[in-house]
Coordinates of C-alpha atoms and ligand atoms in Angstrom, one line a residue:
M28 CA 0.0 0.0 0.0
A29 CA 1.4 3.4 -0.9
D30 CA 1.9 6.0 1.8
R31 CA -1.3 7.8 0.7
P32 CA -3.9 5.1 0.3
V33 CA -5.8 5.3 -3.0
V34 CA -9.6 5.2 -2.8
L35 CA -11.8 4.5 -5.9
L36 CA -15.1 6.3 -5.2
G37 CA -17.9 5.0 -7.3
V38 CA -20.9 7.4 -7.4
T39 CA -24.2 6.1 -8.7
G40 CA -27.4 7.8 -9.6
G41 CA -29.3 8.9 -6.5
I42 CA -30.2 12.2 -4.8
A43 CA -27.4 11.4 -2.3
A44 CA -24.8 11.8 -5.1
Y45 CA -24.4 15.4 -3.9
K46 CA -23.2 14.0 -0.5
A47 CA -20.4 12.1 -2.3
A48 CA -18.6 15.5 -2.6
E49 CA -18.5 15.9 1.2
L50 CA -17.4 12.2 1.4
L51 CA -14.6 12.9 -1.0
R52 CA -13.4 15.9 1.1
G53 CA -13.6 13.7 4.2
L54 CA -11.5 11.0 2.6
Q55 CA -9.0 13.5 1.5
K56 CA -8.8 15.1 4.9
A57 CA -8.2 11.6 6.3
G58 CA -5.1 11.5 4.1
M59 CA -6.4 9.5 1.2
E60 CA -6.1 10.1 -2.6
V61 CA -9.5 9.8 -4.2
R62 CA -10.4 8.9 -7.8
V63 CA -14.0 9.2 -8.8
I64 CA -16.0 7.0 -11.2
M65 CA -19.5 8.0 -12.0
T66 CA -22.3 6.1 -13.7
R67 CA -24.2 7.7 -16.4
S68 CA -27.2 8.3 -14.2
A69 CA -25.0 9.8 -11.5
T70 CA -24.0 12.5 -13.9
Q71 CA -27.7 13.5 -14.2
F72 CA -27.7 14.4 -10.5
V73 CA -24.3 16.1 -10.2
G74 CA -21.7 17.2 -12.7
P75 CA -18.4 15.4 -13.0
I76 CA -16.6 18.8 -13.1
M77 CA -17.3 19.2 -9.4
F78 CA -15.6 15.9 -8.5
E79 CA -12.8 16.7 -11.0
A80 CA -12.1 20.0 -9.3
L81 CA -12.3 18.5 -5.8
S82 CA -10.2 15.4 -6.5
G83 CA -7.7 17.0 -8.8
A84 CA -7.9 14.1 -11.2
P85 CA -10.1 13.2 -14.2
V86 CA -13.4 11.6 -13.4
R87 CA -13.9 8.2 -15.1
L88 CA -17.2 8.3 -16.9
D89 CA -19.2 5.5 -18.4
H90 CA -19.5 6.8 -22.0
V91 CA -15.8 7.4 -22.4
S92 CA -13.9 4.5 -24.2
E93 CA -12.4 2.1 -21.7
L94 CA -9.3 2.0 -23.8
R95 CA -7.0 4.9 -22.9
N96 CA -4.7 6.4 -25.5
D97 CA -1.7 4.5 -23.8
S98 CA -3.5 1.2 -24.5
K99 CA -4.2 0.5 -20.9
I100 CA -7.6 -0.9 -19.9
T101 CA -9.0 1.7 -17.5
H102 CA -11.1 -0.5 -15.2
V103 CA -8.3 -3.1 -14.8
E104 CA -5.5 -0.6 -14.4
D105 CA -7.4 1.6 -11.9
A106 CA -8.5 -1.5 -9.9
Q107 CA -4.9 -2.6 -9.6
E108 CA -3.6 0.8 -8.3
A109 CA -6.3 1.4 -5.7
D110 CA -6.4 0.1 -2.1
I111 CA -10.1 0.2 -1.5
L112 CA -13.3 0.8 -3.5
V113 CA -16.2 2.7 -2.0
V114 CA -19.6 2.9 -3.7
A115 CA -21.5 5.8 -2.2
P116 CA -24.3 6.3 -2.8
A117 CA -25.1 2.8 -3.9
T118 CA -28.5 2.6 -5.6
A119 CA -30.7 -0.5 -5.4
N120 CA -29.9 -1.0 -9.1
T121 CA -26.2 -1.1 -8.6
L122 CA -26.5 -3.3 -5.5
A123 CA -28.5 -5.8 -7.6
K124 CA -25.9 -5.7 -10.4
M125 CA -23.1 -6.2 -7.9
A126 CA -24.9 -9.2 -6.3
N127 CA -25.3 -10.8 -9.7
G128 CA -21.9 -10.0 -11.2
V129 CA -23.4 -7.8 -13.9
A130 CA -20.7 -5.7 -15.5
D131 CA -22.6 -3.4 -17.9
N132 CA -20.8 -0.2 -17.2
L133 CA -17.4 1.1 -16.1
L134 CA -18.1 1.1 -12.4
T135 CA -19.6 -2.4 -12.3
S136 CA -16.8 -3.7 -14.5
M137 CA -14.3 -2.2 -12.1
I138 CA -16.1 -3.8 -9.1
L139 CA -15.7 -7.2 -10.7
A140 CA -12.0 -6.6 -11.5
F141 CA -11.3 -5.3 -8.0
G142 CA -9.8 -7.9 -5.7
K143 CA -9.5 -5.9 -2.5
T144 CA -11.9 -4.4 0.1
V145 CA -15.2 -3.0 -1.1
V146 CA -17.4 -0.7 1.0
I147 CA -20.9 0.3 0.0
A148 CA -23.2 3.0 1.4
P149 CA -26.7 2.2 0.1
A150 CA -29.1 5.1 -0.4
M151 CA -32.7 4.8 -1.7
N152 CA -36.3 5.1 -0.8
T153 CA -37.5 3.1 2.3
N154 CA -39.6 0.7 0.3
M155 CA -36.8 -0.1 -2.1
W156 CA -34.4 -0.6 0.8
Q157 CA -36.8 -2.8 2.7
H158 CA -37.8 -4.8 -0.4
P159 CA -36.8 -8.5 0.0
A160 CA -34.9 -8.4 -3.3
T161 CA -32.7 -5.5 -2.0
Q162 CA -32.2 -7.1 1.4
Q163 CA -31.2 -10.4 -0.3
N164 CA -28.7 -8.6 -2.5
V165 CA -27.2 -6.9 0.5
A166 CA -27.0 -10.2 2.3
V167 CA -25.2 -11.8 -0.7
L168 CA -22.7 -9.0 -0.8
R169 CA -22.0 -9.2 2.9
E170 CA -21.5 -12.9 2.6
R171 CA -18.9 -12.2 -0.1
G172 CA -17.0 -9.9 2.2
V173 CA -18.4 -6.5 1.1
F174 CA -18.7 -4.0 4.0
V175 CA -22.0 -2.2 4.2
V176 CA -22.4 1.1 5.9
E177 CA -26.1 0.9 6.7
P178 CA -28.4 3.7 5.7
G179 CA -29.9 5.8 8.4
A180 CA -33.5 6.7 9.1
G181 CA -34.9 10.2 8.5
E182 CA -36.8 12.3 6.0
L183 CA -36.0 11.1 2.5
A184 CA -35.9 13.2 -0.7
C185 CA -39.1 11.6 -1.8
G186 CA -40.9 13.0 1.3
D187 CA -41.2 9.6 3.0
Y188 CA -39.9 9.0 6.4
G189 CA -37.9 5.9 7.1
S190 CA -34.6 4.1 6.5
G191 CA -32.8 4.4 3.3
R192 CA -31.0 7.7 3.7
M193 CA -27.3 7.4 2.9
A194 CA -25.1 7.2 6.1
E195 CA -23.4 10.4 7.0
P196 CA -20.1 11.0 5.2
D197 CA -18.3 10.9 8.5
S198 CA -19.5 7.4 9.2
I199 CA -18.4 6.2 5.8
V200 CA -15.0 7.8 6.2
A201 CA -14.7 6.1 9.6
E202 CA -15.5 2.7 8.0
V203 CA -13.0 3.3 5.2
K204 CA -10.3 4.2 7.7
L205 CA -11.0 1.1 9.7
R206 CA -10.8 -1.2 6.6
L207 CA -7.6 0.4 5.5
Q208 CA -6.1 -0.1 8.9
V209 CA -7.1 -3.8 8.9
Q210 CA -5.5 -4.2 5.5
R211 CA -2.3 -2.9 6.8
K212 CA -2.5 -5.1 9.9
R213 CA -1.2 -8.7 9.6
D214 CA -0.6 -8.8 13.3
L215 CA -1.9 -12.3 13.9
R216 CA 0.3 -13.9 11.2
G217 CA 1.7 -17.2 12.4
L218 CA -0.7 -17.5 15.3
R219 CA -3.3 -20.3 15.6
V220 CA -6.6 -19.0 16.8
L221 CA -9.4 -21.2 18.0
I222 CA -12.9 -19.6 18.3
T223 CA -16.2 -20.9 19.5
A224 CA -19.5 -19.4 18.3
G225 CA -23.2 -19.9 18.7
G226 CA -25.2 -21.5 21.4
T227 CA -25.2 -25.2 22.4
R228 CA -28.4 -27.2 22.6
E229 CA -28.9 -30.0 25.1
P230 CA -31.5 -32.5 23.9
I231 CA -34.4 -33.5 26.1
D232 CA -35.8 -36.1 23.7
A233 CA -35.7 -36.6 19.9
V234 CA -37.4 -33.2 19.2
R235 CA -36.9 -30.9 22.2
F236 CA -33.8 -29.2 23.5
I237 CA -32.6 -26.7 26.1
G238 CA -31.0 -23.9 24.1
N239 CA -30.2 -20.2 24.2
R240 CA -30.5 -17.1 22.0
S241 CA -26.9 -16.8 20.9
S242 CA -26.8 -16.2 17.1
G243 CA -23.0 -16.8 16.6
K244 CA -22.6 -13.4 14.8
M245 CA -19.9 -12.2 17.2
G246 CA -17.8 -15.4 17.0
F247 CA -18.2 -15.4 13.2
A248 CA -17.1 -11.8 12.9
L249 CA -14.1 -12.6 15.1
A250 CA -13.2 -15.6 12.9
R251 CA -13.3 -13.6 9.7
A252 CA -11.3 -10.7 11.2
A253 CA -8.7 -13.0 12.7
F254 CA -8.3 -14.7 9.3
D255 CA -7.9 -11.3 7.5
R256 CA -5.2 -10.5 10.0
G257 CA -3.1 -13.5 9.0
A258 CA -4.1 -16.1 11.7
A259 CA -4.8 -19.8 11.0
V260 CA -8.4 -19.9 12.3
Q261 CA -10.5 -22.8 13.4
L262 CA -14.1 -22.1 14.3
I263 CA -16.1 -24.5 16.5
E264 CA -19.7 -23.6 16.0
A265 CA -22.9 -24.6 17.7
N266 CA -26.2 -24.2 15.8
V267 CA -25.3 -21.2 13.8
D268 CA -27.3 -20.3 10.7
M269 CA -24.7 -18.3 8.9
P270 CA -22.7 -18.6 5.7
A271 CA -19.3 -20.2 5.8
V272 CA -16.3 -18.0 6.5
P273 CA -13.8 -18.3 3.6
G274 CA -10.4 -19.6 4.7
V275 CA -11.6 -20.8 8.1
L276 CA -11.9 -24.5 9.2
Q277 CA -15.4 -24.9 10.7
I278 CA -16.4 -27.7 13.0
E279 CA -20.0 -28.3 14.1
T280 CA -20.6 -29.2 17.7
P281 CA -24.3 -29.0 18.6
T282 CA -23.9 -29.8 22.4
A283 CA -21.7 -28.6 25.3
G284 CA -20.2 -32.0 25.5
A285 CA -19.2 -32.1 21.8
M286 CA -17.8 -28.6 22.0
H287 CA -15.8 -29.5 25.1
A288 CA -14.3 -32.5 23.3
E289 CA -13.3 -30.5 20.2
V290 CA -11.8 -27.6 22.1
M291 CA -9.7 -30.0 24.2
K292 CA -8.6 -31.9 21.1
R293 CA -7.4 -28.8 19.4
L294 CA -5.9 -27.0 22.4
P295 CA -2.4 -28.3 21.9
E296 CA -2.3 -26.7 18.5
T297 CA -3.7 -23.4 19.7
D298 CA -2.1 -20.1 20.6
I299 CA -5.2 -18.0 21.3
L300 CA -8.6 -19.4 22.4
I301 CA -11.6 -17.2 22.2
M302 CA -14.7 -18.7 23.8
A303 CA -17.5 -16.5 22.3
A304 CA -20.1 -19.4 22.3
A305 CA -22.9 -19.5 24.8
V306 CA -22.4 -22.9 26.3
A307 CA -25.2 -24.6 28.2
D308 CA -24.4 -24.9 31.9
Y309 CA -26.7 -27.8 32.4
R310 CA -27.9 -30.8 30.4
V311 CA -30.5 -33.5 31.0
A312 CA -29.3 -35.9 33.7
D313 CA -28.9 -39.5 32.4
G314 CA -29.1 -38.3 28.8
P315 CA -32.0 -37.5 26.5
A316 CA -35.0 -39.8 26.3
G317 CA -35.3 -42.0 23.2
G318 CA -38.1 -40.9 20.8
K319 CA -40.5 -38.2 21.7
I320 CA -41.9 -37.8 25.2
G321 CA -45.7 -37.5 25.0
K322 CA -47.8 -35.1 27.1
G323 CA -50.5 -36.7 29.3
R324 CA -49.2 -35.2 32.6
D325 CA -49.9 -32.0 34.6
E326 CA -46.3 -31.3 35.5
W327 CA -43.0 -32.3 34.2
A328 CA -39.8 -32.0 36.1
I329 CA -36.6 -32.5 34.2
G330 CA -33.5 -33.4 36.2
L331 CA -30.4 -31.5 35.1
E332 CA -26.8 -32.0 35.7
A333 CA -23.9 -29.6 35.2
T334 CA -21.9 -29.7 32.0
T335 CA -18.1 -29.3 32.2
D336 CA -17.0 -25.7 32.2
I337 CA -14.8 -25.7 29.1
L338 CA -12.7 -22.7 30.1
C339 CA -12.1 -24.1 33.6
D340 CA -10.9 -27.4 32.0
V341 CA -8.8 -25.5 29.5
S342 CA -7.2 -23.5 32.3
A343 CA -6.4 -26.7 34.2
H344 CA -4.6 -28.1 31.1
H345 CA -3.3 -24.9 29.6
Q346 CA 0.1 -24.6 28.1
G347 CA 0.6 -20.9 27.7
Q348 CA -2.4 -20.2 25.4
F349 CA -3.9 -16.8 25.6
L350 CA -7.4 -17.4 26.9
V351 CA -10.4 -15.1 26.2
G352 CA -13.9 -15.6 27.7
F353 CA -17.1 -13.7 27.2
A354 CA -19.4 -12.7 30.0
A355 CA -23.1 -12.0 29.2
E356 CA -24.4 -10.2 32.3
Y357 CA -27.6 -8.5 33.1
G358 CA -26.9 -4.9 33.8
L359 CA -23.8 -2.9 34.4
E360 CA -23.6 -4.3 38.0
G361 CA -22.5 -7.5 36.3
L362 CA -19.1 -6.0 35.6
G363 CA -17.8 -7.2 39.0
R364 CA -19.1 -10.7 38.3
A365 CA -17.3 -10.7 34.9
R366 CA -14.1 -9.7 36.6
S367 CA -14.4 -12.6 39.1
K368 CA -15.1 -15.0 36.3
M369 CA -11.9 -13.9 34.6
E370 CA -10.0 -14.6 37.9
H371 CA -11.9 -17.9 38.7
K372 CA -11.4 -19.3 35.1
Q373 CA -7.8 -17.9 35.0
L374 CA -8.4 -16.0 31.8
D375 CA -6.2 -13.4 30.2
M376 CA -9.2 -11.4 29.0
I377 CA -12.9 -11.3 29.4
V378 CA -15.3 -9.4 27.1
F379 CA -18.3 -8.1 29.1
N380 CA -21.6 -7.4 27.4
D381 CA -24.9 -6.3 29.0
I382 CA -27.7 -8.5 27.9
S383 CA -30.3 -6.3 29.6
R384 CA -30.2 -4.0 26.5
S385 CA -32.4 -5.1 23.6
D386 CA -30.5 -2.9 21.0
I387 CA -27.3 -4.9 21.3
G388 CA -26.1 -8.4 21.9
F389 CA -28.3 -11.4 21.2
D390 CA -29.5 -11.6 17.6
S391 CA -28.4 -8.0 16.9
D392 CA -25.8 -6.9 14.4
Y393 CA -24.5 -4.5 17.0
N394 CA -22.8 -4.8 20.3
E395 CA -21.3 -2.6 23.0
V396 CA -18.7 -4.3 25.2
R397 CA -16.0 -3.7 27.8
I398 CA -12.8 -5.6 27.3
L399 CA -11.3 -6.5 30.7
T400 CA -7.9 -7.7 31.5
R401 CA -6.3 -8.0 34.9
E402 CA -4.7 -4.5 34.4
S403 CA -7.2 -2.7 32.1
E404 CA -10.7 -1.9 31.1
V405 CA -11.6 -0.7 27.6
L406 CA -15.1 0.5 26.8
V407 CA -16.0 -0.1 23.2
D408 CA -19.1 2.0 22.3
K409 CA -22.0 0.6 20.4
A410 CA -20.8 -0.5 16.9
P411 CA -21.4 -3.3 14.3
K412 CA -20.1 -6.6 15.5
E413 CA -17.4 -6.5 12.8
T414 CA -16.0 -3.3 14.3
I415 CA -16.2 -4.8 17.8
A416 CA -14.4 -7.9 16.6
E417 CA -11.5 -5.7 15.2
I418 CA -11.2 -3.9 18.4
I419 CA -11.2 -7.1 20.5
L420 CA -8.5 -8.5 18.2
D421 CA -6.5 -5.2 18.5
N422 CA -6.5 -5.7 22.3
I423 CA -5.6 -9.4 22.0
A424 CA -2.8 -8.8 19.5
Q425 CA -1.4 -6.1 21.7
A426 CA -1.5 -8.3 24.9
V427 CA 0.0 -11.3 23.0
R428 CA 2.8 -9.1 21.7
A429 CA 3.5 -7.8 25.2
R430 CA 3.5 -11.3 26.5
Q431 CA 5.8 -12.5 23.7
G432 CA 8.4 -10.1 25.2
E433 CA 8.3 -12.5 28.2
T434 CA 7.6 -16.0 26.8
P435 CA 7.4 -16.2 23.0
L436 CA 4.4 -18.0 21.6
P437 CA 5.1 -20.6 19.0
A438 CA 5.0 -19.0 15.5
Ligands
LIG504 N1 -18.2 -21.3 29.2 C1 -17.5 -22.5 29.1 N2 -18.0 -23.7 29.4 C2 -19.3 -23.7 29.9 C3 -20.0 -22.5 30.0 C4 -19.4 -21.3 29.7 O1 -16.3 -22.4 28.6 N3 -19.8 -24.9 30.2 C5 -17.6 -20.0 28.7 C6 -18.4 -19.2 27.7 O2 -18.0 -19.6 26.4 C7 -17.9 -17.8 28.1 C8 -17.7 -17.9 29.6 O3 -17.4 -19.2 29.9 O4 -16.7 -17.5 27.4 C9 -19.0 -17.4 30.3 O5 -18.9 -17.8 31.6 P1 -20.2 -18.4 32.3 O6 -19.7 -18.7 33.7 O7 -20.9 -19.5 31.6 O8 -21.1 -17.2 32.3 P2 -22.5 -17.1 31.9 O9 -23.1 -18.4 31.5 O10 -22.6 -15.9 31.0 O11 -23.1 -16.6 33.3 P3 -23.5 -17.5 34.6 O12 -22.2 -18.1 35.1 O13 -24.0 -16.4 35.4 O14 -24.4 -18.5 34.1

């Protein structure tokens, strides 16, 4: 990456195209060089001259031949030179093309030719944004590793009120900065990271189980981010309904017992263990009943027995691995309990989150956490789980490096 990162800014045809000028300025202020590509319909909303004047470089336009006079192919050449591609605003139409690999204009051709990070900031009318087709396209893009800066809610140009308004330029700049930082970071290279995700289910009979609300989103975000930072990642997952993480070995463990066995098996080849899974503390005593238990009774008491605490068992057998636990506590007063868990389970770090809040945590794409170590407490404000994952890994990488000064971890 050059000293000044190069951003390709794709502007598509929506009212929010005028906000792309402010975004361009914000990216420049953050030390980036910006090159603009406009679709034909974007030029009907704002003139290319404005972007040309602001960026100090020619704007790439759709109707100009793709073959420059030096015989270089514009979309391939530009894609190679840039560090990141940002589409803002991204219309429903461009999102649909991106999701389907359509390359019918210069920008969409460039997107296909671009092998690095892509960030999109959708902007459209609420109904278009909420339409299942658009939502599905966005989900496909996310799955493929595109970073989405979600639109905000507010009054839209069409007079409607709702979600669909392009995120503020400041938030888009923040996301681009974060993604560039991650690209520069390969601080987990050579480290083997074992992550658990999801929620275990303890069978009662052939159809029923005792489960919990963990979605696995946090653990999956950690796995993807750790892989991007150069780690060899194994993801032990329990009942997660999410697409596979490219480059990561995934192992399904539906119950606490199965997860325990897999973690212990893989512990000797692990440098960092992150237990993000919600593991059942109890299972049905004497094992699940065969078949399906019928009703025909007024009360039903199920005898439970404790499962093995995986982290406690790991601590008892641990050989220098960096151990990270998660503490889901109800209310801020749980902070003390999280700290005692860290001590009791002999962890290097515990990530506290407050499950009394409905806007973060379980099922949500957002979280707000406190990262506790024996010496420190870092508050991470509400943010998408991908961002929280990066900050957790920043803290882990820093702590592991500090420790490497004392006892080197196997590389
Ligand atoms: N954990 C574990 N093995 C278990 C249960 C939990 O390793 N059988 C891990 C979780 O993955 C998490 C941490 O321990 O990293 C959470 O600790 P736990 O004591 O289970 O806390 P909670 O279940 O959140 O709370 P409580 O003890 O109050 O039930």
